[in-house]
Coordinates of C-alpha atoms in Angstrom, one line a residue:
M1 CA 0.0 0.0 0.1
A2 CA 1.3 3.3 -1.2
E3 CA 2.7 5.4 2.0
V4 CA 0.2 8.8 2.9
E5 CA 2.1 11.9 2.1
A6 CA 2.9 14.0 5.2
R7 CA 1.3 16.9 3.0
T8 CA -1.6 15.2 2.4
V9 CA -2.4 14.6 6.0
L10 CA -1.7 18.3 6.8
W11 CA -4.4 19.2 4.0
Y12 CA -6.6 16.9 5.6
M13 CA -5.9 18.7 8.9
T14 CA -5.9 22.0 8.1
F15 CA -9.4 21.6 6.3
I16 CA -11.0 20.1 9.4
G17 CA -9.5 22.8 11.3
F18 CA -10.6 25.6 9.2
I19 CA -14.1 23.9 9.3
V20 CA -14.0 24.1 13.1
N21 CA -12.8 27.8 12.7
Y22 CA -15.9 28.7 11.1
M23 CA -18.3 26.3 13.0
L24 CA -17.5 29.0 15.8
R25 CA -18.3 32.0 14.0
I26 CA -21.8 31.3 12.2
N27 CA -23.2 28.6 15.2
L28 CA -24.8 32.1 16.3
N29 CA -25.9 33.2 13.2
I30 CA -28.5 30.7 12.9
T31 CA -29.6 29.8 16.5
I32 CA -30.3 33.6 17.0
V33 CA -33.6 32.8 14.9
D34 CA -34.9 30.3 17.3
M35 CA -33.1 32.0 20.6
I36 CA -35.9 35.0 19.8
A37 CA -39.0 35.2 21.9
I38 CA -42.1 34.6 20.0
K39 CA -44.7 37.4 19.5
P40 CA -48.0 37.0 20.0
E41 CA -49.0 38.6 17.1
N42 CA -46.8 35.9 14.9
V43 CA -49.1 33.2 16.5
S44 CA -52.1 32.3 14.5
L45 CA -54.4 29.6 15.7
Q46 CA -56.6 27.7 13.3
P47 CA -60.2 28.1 13.9
L48 CA -61.0 24.3 13.8
N49 CA -62.6 22.0 16.5
I50 CA -60.3 19.5 16.0
S51 CA -56.9 18.8 17.3
T52 CA -54.6 21.3 15.1
P53 CA -51.0 22.3 15.3
L54 CA -49.4 25.5 16.7
N55 CA -48.7 27.7 13.3
V56 CA -45.6 29.8 13.8
T57 CA -45.2 32.1 10.9
S58 CA -42.0 33.8 11.5
I59 CA -40.0 32.6 14.3
P60 CA -39.4 28.8 13.8
L61 CA -39.6 27.4 17.4
N62 CA -40.5 23.7 17.3
V63 CA -43.9 23.7 18.8
T64 CA -45.4 22.0 15.6
S65 CA -45.6 18.9 17.4
L66 CA -47.9 20.2 20.3
P67 CA -51.6 19.1 19.3
L68 CA -53.9 21.7 20.6
N69 CA -57.7 21.6 20.8
V70 CA -58.9 24.9 20.0
T71 CA -62.0 26.3 18.4
S72 CA -62.7 29.3 16.4
N73 CA -62.9 31.4 19.5
A74 CA -59.9 30.7 20.9
T75 CA -57.7 33.2 19.6
T76 CA -57.2 35.9 22.1
T77 CA -53.7 37.3 23.2
T78 CA -54.1 35.6 26.8
T79 CA -54.5 31.9 25.2
T80 CA -51.7 32.8 22.5
L81 CA -49.3 33.6 25.4
S82 CA -50.4 30.8 27.5
L83 CA -49.2 28.2 24.3
I84 CA -45.9 30.3 23.9
E85 CA -45.3 29.4 27.5
T86 CA -46.2 25.9 27.2
A87 CA -44.3 25.4 24.1
Y88 CA -41.1 26.8 25.9
A89 CA -41.6 24.9 29.1
E90 CA -42.0 21.5 27.1
R91 CA -38.3 21.8 25.8
Y92 CA -35.5 20.5 28.2
S93 CA -33.0 22.7 29.3
W94 CA -30.5 22.3 32.2
E95 CA -29.6 26.0 31.8
R96 CA -32.9 27.1 32.7
Q97 CA -33.4 24.5 35.9
F98 CA -29.8 25.5 36.9
L99 CA -30.9 29.3 36.8
D100 CA -34.2 28.3 38.8
W101 CA -32.3 26.2 41.4
A102 CA -30.0 29.3 41.9
N103 CA -32.8 31.9 41.9
I104 CA -31.5 34.0 39.2
E105 CA -33.9 35.8 36.9
Y106 CA -33.8 35.3 33.1
E107 CA -35.8 35.3 30.0
R108 CA -37.7 32.2 30.4
Y109 CA -39.6 32.2 27.3
G110 CA -37.0 33.7 24.5
F111 CA -35.1 36.6 24.5
H112 CA -36.2 39.9 23.8
W113 CA -34.0 41.5 21.5
D114 CA -34.8 44.1 18.8
E115 CA -33.0 44.0 15.4
G116 CA -30.1 46.4 17.0
K117 CA -29.4 44.0 19.6
Q118 CA -29.6 41.3 17.6
S119 CA -27.0 42.9 14.8
N120 CA -24.5 44.1 17.8
L121 CA -24.8 40.0 19.0
L122 CA -23.7 39.1 15.4
G123 CA -21.0 41.6 14.9
S124 CA -19.8 41.3 18.3
F125 CA -17.6 38.3 17.3
F126 CA -15.7 40.4 15.2
W127 CA -15.1 43.4 17.4
V128 CA -11.7 42.6 18.7
H129 CA -11.1 39.7 16.3
W130 CA -8.8 42.0 14.1
L131 CA -6.6 42.7 17.2
L132 CA -5.0 39.1 17.2
Q133 CA -4.6 39.2 13.8
L134 CA -1.0 40.6 13.6
P135 CA 0.2 39.1 17.0
G136 CA -0.9 35.3 15.7
G137 CA 1.5 35.5 12.5
V138 CA 4.4 36.7 15.0
L139 CA 3.8 34.2 17.3
A140 CA 3.0 31.2 15.0
R141 CA 6.7 32.6 13.5
K142 CA 8.5 32.1 16.9
Y143 CA 6.7 29.5 18.7
G144 CA 5.1 27.5 15.6
T145 CA 1.8 27.0 14.1
K146 CA 0.7 23.7 15.8
L147 CA 0.4 25.3 19.2
V148 CA -0.8 28.9 18.2
F149 CA -3.2 27.5 15.5
G150 CA -4.3 24.7 17.9
L151 CA -4.6 26.8 21.1
S152 CA -6.7 29.4 19.3
N153 CA -9.5 26.8 17.8
G154 CA -9.2 24.7 20.9
I155 CA -9.9 28.0 23.3
G156 CA -12.8 29.0 21.2
V157 CA -14.4 25.6 21.1
F158 CA -14.3 25.6 24.8
C159 CA -16.3 29.1 25.0
C160 CA -19.2 27.1 22.8
F161 CA -20.3 25.0 25.8
L162 CA -20.5 28.2 28.2
I163 CA -22.6 30.1 25.5
P164 CA -26.1 28.6 26.4
I165 CA -25.5 29.4 30.0
F166 CA -24.2 32.8 29.6
A167 CA -27.2 33.3 27.2
Y168 CA -30.1 33.0 29.8
W169 CA -27.5 34.7 32.6
S170 CA -27.5 37.9 30.7
Y171 CA -27.1 39.7 27.2
T172 CA -24.4 41.7 28.0
A173 CA -22.3 38.2 29.5
L174 CA -23.2 36.7 26.3
I175 CA -21.9 39.5 24.2
C176 CA -18.7 39.2 26.2
L177 CA -18.1 36.0 25.7
R178 CA -18.7 36.1 21.8
V179 CA -16.0 39.2 21.9
F180 CA -13.6 36.8 23.7
Q181 CA -14.0 33.9 21.7
G182 CA -13.6 36.1 18.5
F183 CA -10.4 37.8 19.9
V184 CA -8.8 34.0 20.8
T185 CA -9.6 32.7 17.4
G186 CA -8.0 35.9 15.7
M187 CA -4.9 34.1 15.8
A188 CA -5.6 31.4 13.6
W189 CA -5.8 32.5 10.0
P190 CA -2.2 34.2 9.9
S191 CA -0.9 31.6 11.9
M192 CA -1.5 28.9 9.1
H193 CA 0.6 30.6 6.4
V194 CA 3.6 30.1 8.5
M195 CA 3.0 26.2 8.3
T196 CA 2.0 26.8 4.6
A197 CA 5.3 28.7 3.5
K198 CA 7.6 25.7 5.4
W199 CA 5.8 22.9 3.9
I200 CA 4.6 23.5 0.6
P201 CA 6.5 23.8 -2.7
P202 CA 5.8 27.3 -4.4
N203 CA 3.4 25.6 -7.1
E204 CA 1.2 23.6 -5.3
R205 CA 0.2 26.6 -3.0
S206 CA -3.1 27.4 -4.7
K207 CA -4.1 23.8 -3.8
F208 CA -2.8 23.6 -0.4
V209 CA -4.6 27.3 0.6
S210 CA -8.1 25.6 -0.9
A211 CA -7.7 23.8 2.5
Y212 CA -8.4 27.2 4.2
L213 CA -11.7 27.1 2.6
G214 CA -12.8 24.2 4.4
S215 CA -14.2 27.5 6.1
S216 CA -17.0 27.3 3.4
V217 CA -17.7 23.7 4.1
G218 CA -18.1 24.3 8.1
V219 CA -20.8 26.8 6.8
A220 CA -22.3 24.5 4.3
L221 CA -22.4 21.8 6.5
F222 CA -23.6 22.9 9.8
Y223 CA -26.3 25.4 8.4
P224 CA -28.5 22.6 7.5
I225 CA -27.3 20.2 10.3
F226 CA -27.9 23.3 13.0
G227 CA -31.2 23.7 11.4
Y228 CA -32.6 20.0 11.9
I229 CA -31.0 20.3 15.5
I230 CA -33.2 23.2 16.3
A231 CA -36.0 21.9 15.0
W232 CA -35.8 18.2 16.6
S233 CA -34.3 19.6 20.1
S234 CA -33.2 23.0 20.9
W235 CA -30.8 25.6 20.1
E236 CA -28.7 24.8 23.1
W237 CA -27.6 21.4 21.5
V238 CA -26.2 23.0 18.8
Y239 CA -23.2 24.6 21.3
Y240 CA -22.8 21.2 22.6
I241 CA -22.3 19.5 19.4
C242 CA -20.1 22.2 18.5
G243 CA -17.9 21.7 21.1
V244 CA -17.3 18.2 21.1
F245 CA -16.4 18.2 17.4
G246 CA -14.4 21.0 17.9
M247 CA -12.4 18.8 20.9
L248 CA -11.9 15.6 18.7
W249 CA -10.1 17.7 16.3
F250 CA -7.9 19.5 18.8
V251 CA -6.4 16.3 20.1
A252 CA -5.8 14.6 16.4
W253 CA -4.3 18.2 15.2
Q254 CA -1.7 17.4 18.5
F255 CA -0.8 14.1 17.1
L256 CA -0.6 14.3 13.5
V257 CA 0.7 17.8 12.9
F258 CA 4.3 19.4 13.0
D259 CA 5.5 22.7 12.3
S260 CA 8.2 21.5 9.6
P261 CA 9.3 18.4 7.4
A262 CA 12.6 18.5 9.6
Q263 CA 10.5 18.1 12.8
H264 CA 7.8 15.7 11.5
P265 CA 9.0 11.9 12.7
R266 CA 7.1 9.8 10.1
I267 CA 7.5 11.8 7.1
A268 CA 9.6 9.8 4.3
Q269 CA 12.9 11.2 3.5
S270 CA 12.1 11.6 -0.5
E271 CA 8.9 13.7 0.5
R272 CA 11.3 15.8 2.8
R273 CA 14.1 16.5 0.4
Y274 CA 11.3 17.3 -2.5
I275 CA 10.1 19.9 -0.1
E276 CA 13.5 21.2 1.0
K277 CA 15.1 21.5 -2.3
S278 CA 11.4 23.4 -3.8
L279 CA 11.4 25.8 -1.1
G280 CA 15.3 26.5 -1.5
A281 CA 16.7 29.5 0.4
S282 CA 13.4 31.4 0.7
V283 CA 12.8 29.7 3.6
Q284 CA 14.9 30.6 6.9
N285 CA 14.8 27.0 9.1
S286 CA 17.1 28.8 11.5
T287 CA 16.1 31.3 14.2
P288 CA 14.1 34.1 12.4
G289 CA 15.6 37.5 12.4
P290 CA 14.4 41.1 12.9
T291 CA 11.0 41.7 11.2
P292 CA 11.4 44.1 8.2
W293 CA 8.0 46.2 9.8
K294 CA 9.0 49.2 7.5
Q295 CA 9.0 47.7 4.4
I296 CA 6.2 45.6 5.0
A297 CA 4.4 48.6 6.0
C298 CA 5.8 50.6 2.7
S299 CA 5.1 47.6 0.4
R300 CA 2.4 48.1 -2.4
P301 CA 2.0 44.5 -3.1
V302 CA 0.9 43.8 0.7
W303 CA -1.7 46.8 0.7
M304 CA -3.2 45.8 -3.0
N305 CA -3.8 42.2 -1.0
V306 CA -5.4 44.0 2.2
V307 CA -7.7 45.7 -0.3
A308 CA -8.5 42.5 -2.3
Q309 CA -9.1 41.1 1.5
W310 CA -11.2 44.1 2.4
G311 CA -13.8 43.7 -0.5
G312 CA -14.0 39.7 -0.6
I313 CA -14.6 39.8 3.1
W314 CA -17.3 42.5 3.3
G315 CA -18.8 40.5 0.4
L316 CA -18.6 37.0 2.1
F317 CA -19.3 38.0 5.5
T318 CA -22.8 39.8 4.5
L319 CA -23.9 37.3 2.9
M320 CA -22.8 34.7 5.6
T321 CA -23.9 36.6 8.6
H322 CA -27.1 38.1 7.2
G323 CA -28.3 35.1 5.0
P324 CA -30.4 33.2 7.5
T325 CA -32.0 36.4 8.5
Y326 CA -32.6 37.3 5.1
F327 CA -34.1 34.4 3.9
R328 CA -36.3 34.1 7.1
L329 CA -37.7 37.4 6.8
I330 CA -37.7 38.5 3.0
H331 CA -38.6 34.9 1.7
H332 CA -40.0 33.3 4.8
W333 CA -38.4 30.0 4.7
N334 CA -38.6 28.0 7.7
I335 CA -35.8 26.6 10.0
R336 CA -34.9 23.7 7.9
A337 CA -35.0 25.6 4.7
T338 CA -33.3 28.4 6.1
G339 CA -30.4 26.1 7.2
F340 CA -30.0 24.3 3.7
L341 CA -30.2 27.5 1.8
S342 CA -27.8 29.6 3.7
G343 CA -25.4 26.4 3.6
L344 CA -25.5 25.3 -0.2
P345 CA -23.7 28.3 -1.3
H346 CA -20.5 27.8 0.8
L347 CA -20.4 24.3 -0.2
M348 CA -20.3 25.4 -3.9
R349 CA -17.6 27.9 -2.9
M350 CA -15.2 25.2 -1.6
L351 CA -15.5 22.9 -4.7
F352 CA -15.1 26.1 -6.9
A353 CA -11.6 27.0 -5.0
Y354 CA -10.5 23.6 -5.0
V355 CA -11.2 23.1 -8.9
F356 CA -9.8 26.6 -9.7
S357 CA -6.6 26.2 -7.4
V358 CA -5.7 22.9 -9.5
F359 CA -6.2 24.9 -12.8
A360 CA -4.0 28.0 -11.4
D361 CA -1.5 25.7 -10.5
Y362 CA -1.4 24.2 -13.8
L363 CA -1.2 27.4 -15.1
L364 CA 2.0 28.1 -13.2
R365 CA 3.7 24.7 -13.6
T366 CA 3.2 24.9 -17.6
D367 CA 4.5 28.8 -18.0
R368 CA 0.7 29.5 -19.4
L369 CA 0.6 32.8 -17.2
S370 CA 3.0 34.4 -14.7
R371 CA 2.6 34.0 -11.2
T372 CA 1.2 37.5 -10.8
N373 CA -1.0 37.7 -13.6
V374 CA -2.7 34.0 -12.2
R375 CA -3.1 35.8 -8.9
K376 CA -4.9 38.8 -10.6
L377 CA -7.3 36.5 -12.6
A378 CA -8.4 34.7 -9.2
T379 CA -9.0 38.1 -7.6
A380 CA -10.7 39.6 -10.8
I381 CA -13.1 36.5 -10.2
C382 CA -13.4 36.4 -6.4
C383 CA -13.8 39.9 -6.1
G384 CA -14.8 41.6 -9.3
V385 CA -17.3 38.8 -11.0
K386 CA -18.4 38.1 -7.7
G387 CA -19.4 42.1 -7.2
F388 CA -21.7 41.9 -10.4
V389 CA -23.6 38.8 -9.1
V390 CA -24.4 40.4 -6.0
L391 CA -25.2 43.7 -7.7
A392 CA -27.7 41.5 -10.1
L393 CA -29.0 40.2 -6.3
A394 CA -30.0 43.9 -5.1
Y395 CA -32.4 43.8 -8.8
F396 CA -33.4 40.5 -8.9
G397 CA -33.9 39.5 -4.9
Y398 CA -37.4 39.9 -4.6
N399 CA -37.6 36.9 -6.6
A400 CA -37.0 33.8 -4.1
T401 CA -35.4 31.6 -6.9
A402 CA -33.5 34.2 -8.1
A403 CA -32.2 35.0 -4.5
I404 CA -31.1 31.7 -3.9
V405 CA -29.1 31.1 -7.3
L406 CA -27.6 34.7 -7.2
V407 CA -26.2 34.0 -3.7
A408 CA -25.1 30.7 -4.1
T409 CA -23.2 31.8 -7.4
A410 CA -21.9 34.9 -5.7
T411 CA -20.4 33.0 -2.5
M412 CA -19.2 30.2 -5.1
F413 CA -16.9 32.8 -7.2
H414 CA -15.3 33.6 -3.8
G415 CA -13.9 30.7 -3.7
A416 CA -11.0 31.8 -6.1
V417 CA -9.3 33.4 -3.3
S418 CA -7.6 30.8 -2.3
S419 CA -5.6 31.3 -5.5
G420 CA -5.4 35.2 -5.5
P421 CA -4.7 37.3 -2.5
L422 CA -4.1 34.4 -0.2
A423 CA -2.0 32.5 -2.2
S424 CA -0.2 36.0 -3.1
M425 CA 0.9 36.3 0.8
V426 CA 2.9 33.4 0.6
D427 CA 4.3 34.3 -2.5
L428 CA 5.7 37.9 -1.6
S429 CA 7.4 36.5 1.5
P430 CA 7.4 32.8 2.6
N431 CA 9.7 34.0 5.8
Y432 CA 7.2 36.7 6.7
A433 CA 3.7 35.2 5.4
G434 CA 2.2 34.6 8.7
I435 CA 2.7 38.6 9.9
V436 CA 1.4 39.7 6.0
L437 CA -1.4 37.4 6.5
G438 CA -2.0 39.3 10.0
V439 CA -1.6 42.8 8.8
S440 CA -4.3 42.0 6.0
G441 CA -6.5 40.2 8.5
M442 CA -6.1 42.8 11.1
I443 CA -7.4 45.4 8.7
G444 CA -9.5 43.3 6.2
G445 CA -11.4 41.7 8.7
M446 CA -12.6 44.9 10.1
P447 CA -15.9 44.2 7.7
G448 CA -16.6 41.6 10.0
F449 CA -18.2 44.0 12.5
I450 CA -18.6 46.8 10.4
S451 CA -21.0 45.2 7.9
P452 CA -23.4 43.8 10.4
Y453 CA -23.5 47.3 11.9
I454 CA -24.5 48.8 8.9
V455 CA -26.8 46.1 8.2
G456 CA -28.5 46.7 11.6
I457 CA -29.1 50.5 10.8
L458 CA -30.5 50.0 7.3
T459 CA -32.9 47.3 8.4
K460 CA -33.9 48.2 11.8
G461 CA -37.5 48.3 11.8
N462 CA -37.5 47.9 7.9
Q463 CA -37.4 44.6 6.9
T464 CA -38.0 45.2 3.2
I465 CA -36.9 44.1 -0.2
E466 CA -35.6 47.7 -0.5
A467 CA -33.9 47.6 2.4
W468 CA -31.7 44.7 1.5
K469 CA -31.4 46.3 -2.1
N470 CA -29.4 48.6 -0.4
V471 CA -27.4 46.4 1.3
F472 CA -26.5 44.5 -1.7
M473 CA -25.6 47.5 -3.5
L474 CA -23.0 48.9 -1.0
T475 CA -21.8 45.0 -0.8
A476 CA -21.3 45.1 -4.8
A477 CA -19.5 48.4 -4.8
M478 CA -17.2 47.1 -2.3
L479 CA -16.3 43.9 -4.2
I480 CA -15.9 45.4 -7.5
G481 CA -13.9 48.6 -6.4
S482 CA -11.3 46.4 -4.7
G483 CA -11.2 43.7 -7.7
V484 CA -10.4 46.6 -10.1
L485 CA -7.4 48.2 -7.9
Y486 CA -5.7 44.8 -7.4
V487 CA -5.7 44.0 -11.0
F488 CA -4.3 47.3 -12.0
F489 CA -1.5 48.0 -9.3
S490 CA -0.9 44.5 -7.4
E491 CA 2.2 41.8 -8.0
S492 CA 3.1 38.6 -6.6
T493 CA 6.9 38.1 -6.9
L494 CA 9.1 37.4 -4.2
Q495 CA 10.0 40.8 -2.2
P496 CA 13.3 41.8 -1.8
W497 CA 12.7 42.1 1.9
N498 CA 12.5 38.4 2.5
S499 CA 15.9 38.3 3.6
G500 CA 17.1 39.4 0.0
S501 CA 17.0 36.1 -1.1
H502 CA 15.2 33.9 -3.7
S503 CA 13.2 31.1 -4.4
L504 CA 13.7 28.3 -6.4
P505 CA 13.4 29.0 -10.7
D506 CA 9.6 27.3 -11.7
A507 CA 12.1 25.3 -14.1
G508 CA 13.8 23.7 -11.2
L509 CA 10.6 23.1 -9.4
K510 CA 9.7 21.1 -12.5
E511 CA 13.0 19.2 -12.5
L512 CA 12.4 18.1 -8.7
Q513 CA 8.8 17.1 -9.3
L514 CA 9.9 15.0 -11.7
L515 CA 12.6 13.4 -9.8
E516 CA 9.9 13.3 -6.6
E517 CA 7.6 10.9 -9.2
K518 CA 10.8 8.3 -9.5
L519 CA 12.4 8.2 -6.3
P520 CA 9.4 5.7 -4.9
L521 CA 10.4 3.4 -8.3
Q522 CA 14.3 2.9 -6.8
S523 CA 14.5 -0.3 -5.0
D524 CA 13.8 -0.3 -1.0
G525 CA 17.1 -1.4 -0.1
K526 CA 18.7 1.2 -2.1
E527 CA 16.4 3.7 -0.5
K528 CA 16.5 2.6 3.0
E529 CA 20.0 2.6 3.0
E530 CA 19.9 6.3 1.4
E531 CA 17.5 7.2 4.3
L532 CA 19.7 5.9 7.0
E533 CA 22.7 7.4 5.5
L534 CA 21.0 11.0 5.8
E535 CA 19.6 10.3 9.3
Q536 CA 22.9 9.8 10.5
K537 CA 24.4 12.9 9.3
P538 CA 24.1 16.0 11.7
E539 CA 21.4 18.6 11.1
E540 CA 24.1 21.4 9.9
Q541 CA 25.7 19.1 7.3
R542 CA 22.6 17.9 6.1
E543 CA 21.3 21.6 5.7
K544 CA 24.6 22.3 3.9
E545 CA 24.2 19.5 1.4
T546 CA 20.3 21.0 0.8
E547 CA 21.6 24.8 -0.3
V548 CA 24.4 22.8 -2.2
D549 CA 21.9 21.1 -4.2
T550 CA 19.6 24.0 -4.6
A551 CA 22.2 26.2 -5.8
E552 CA 23.0 23.4 -8.4
V553 CA 19.9 23.2 -9.7
K554 CA 19.8 26.7 -10.2
R555 CA 23.1 26.6 -12.4
Q556 CA 21.6 24.2 -14.5
N557 CA 18.3 26.5 -15.1

């Protein structure tokens, strides 16, 4: 049986890690649909003299299983409130039992949060999320991605177990917990670029970075799953399932992932040699030197990536965060349909990202396009093309079928980001990729809380198609504008401040890829003898030989 490459294992663990990361972001987006108290005017009782179910027309609380013997005159507010209270009472919650035991006051029959409070709660995750973006890259460069990414997700997962009790206890307490959860998970994205730079050859980066869009699969999978969980039980169980799933990933991450090929105890020596030679001298394996802060801050390519991320994240988070509310209030989907329709576009985003990344790497391997032009093409799609689709949504969104098709298409096109600005940041500087992504995330991540605030202003007490048209037009302007700027002013070449060294030429990479394919065909005895000889050599001698091999390949090309 062929041995699984360490890079393949890393791809899957990274993929699931970002599923967990986005699971933490979006679980409140759909549970809030069930957390809000039902208003009596939103409950209608069918005037029949037979057992009929309670019909909740706006908030999909799972009370449809309660048979009620009501007659045509049983429509008073008192009766309605009584039925709502009965529905909540029959839903078991240990949190409510605990608060009753502790004699602590809480909102027993759902939370009375207006649109402003709901928008603040949805955006609170991102209020200080950006603060640890830059430190995340710095810490990962010093202590390793395994520790930083693992703890960032792990602490965020632990917070899931606390959200239900905090929600019942106090709105302010819940806001504070979500702010902390967003704060600590801010380290995750920039820290992963440090590992990508140490593990992934340049012509494989587009494909590997597509693993980051496990975030989309997290949204696609968990939106409908959460919808069914809420329909079958209650919103509290969403957070417990998130916590258990996240903890299982955390344990696997600690056992299967290592910060560099040199630290991996089970990697094949042929794969390790291929990675180290393909990266050449562009990545420092020794203690990192001083960070060129001034050069990074004054770098036009860095700022173009920041601009692209600003527009892309504004578009992504507007559709992701407010998608469930939009489909529920404008198109009147129930909780199951809302979960499915909100998750489907993100599954399409991941599939498009993977397919396009393979195509982008093909363009690089075959010299069809330069690295800069490949990144520009990808960004033109993930920002510009997506912007025009969102613009169409602003004008055709009153049609439910058109709305879901356009939302799905717009989100799908954003998948090209893995081959665009995300990969470009590693191209610019493998040594400081985590810091560059930290800068980008710190600024480009701000739409995560700015967008919900603006949407709250535009739709407060005005849940109409006209209000949402304004939301989508603003989003389209952000996307198209950022895409145009990137195409005209960006580049994706290795920057001089990456220690003044140069990566291995693409021609050399092709030769190494052919060499990697041939190595497994060698006799087992000869390969084991070479690996044993390599392992017995001192680390310094192995590094010197790697540098000599790299220089030789450069001379040949």
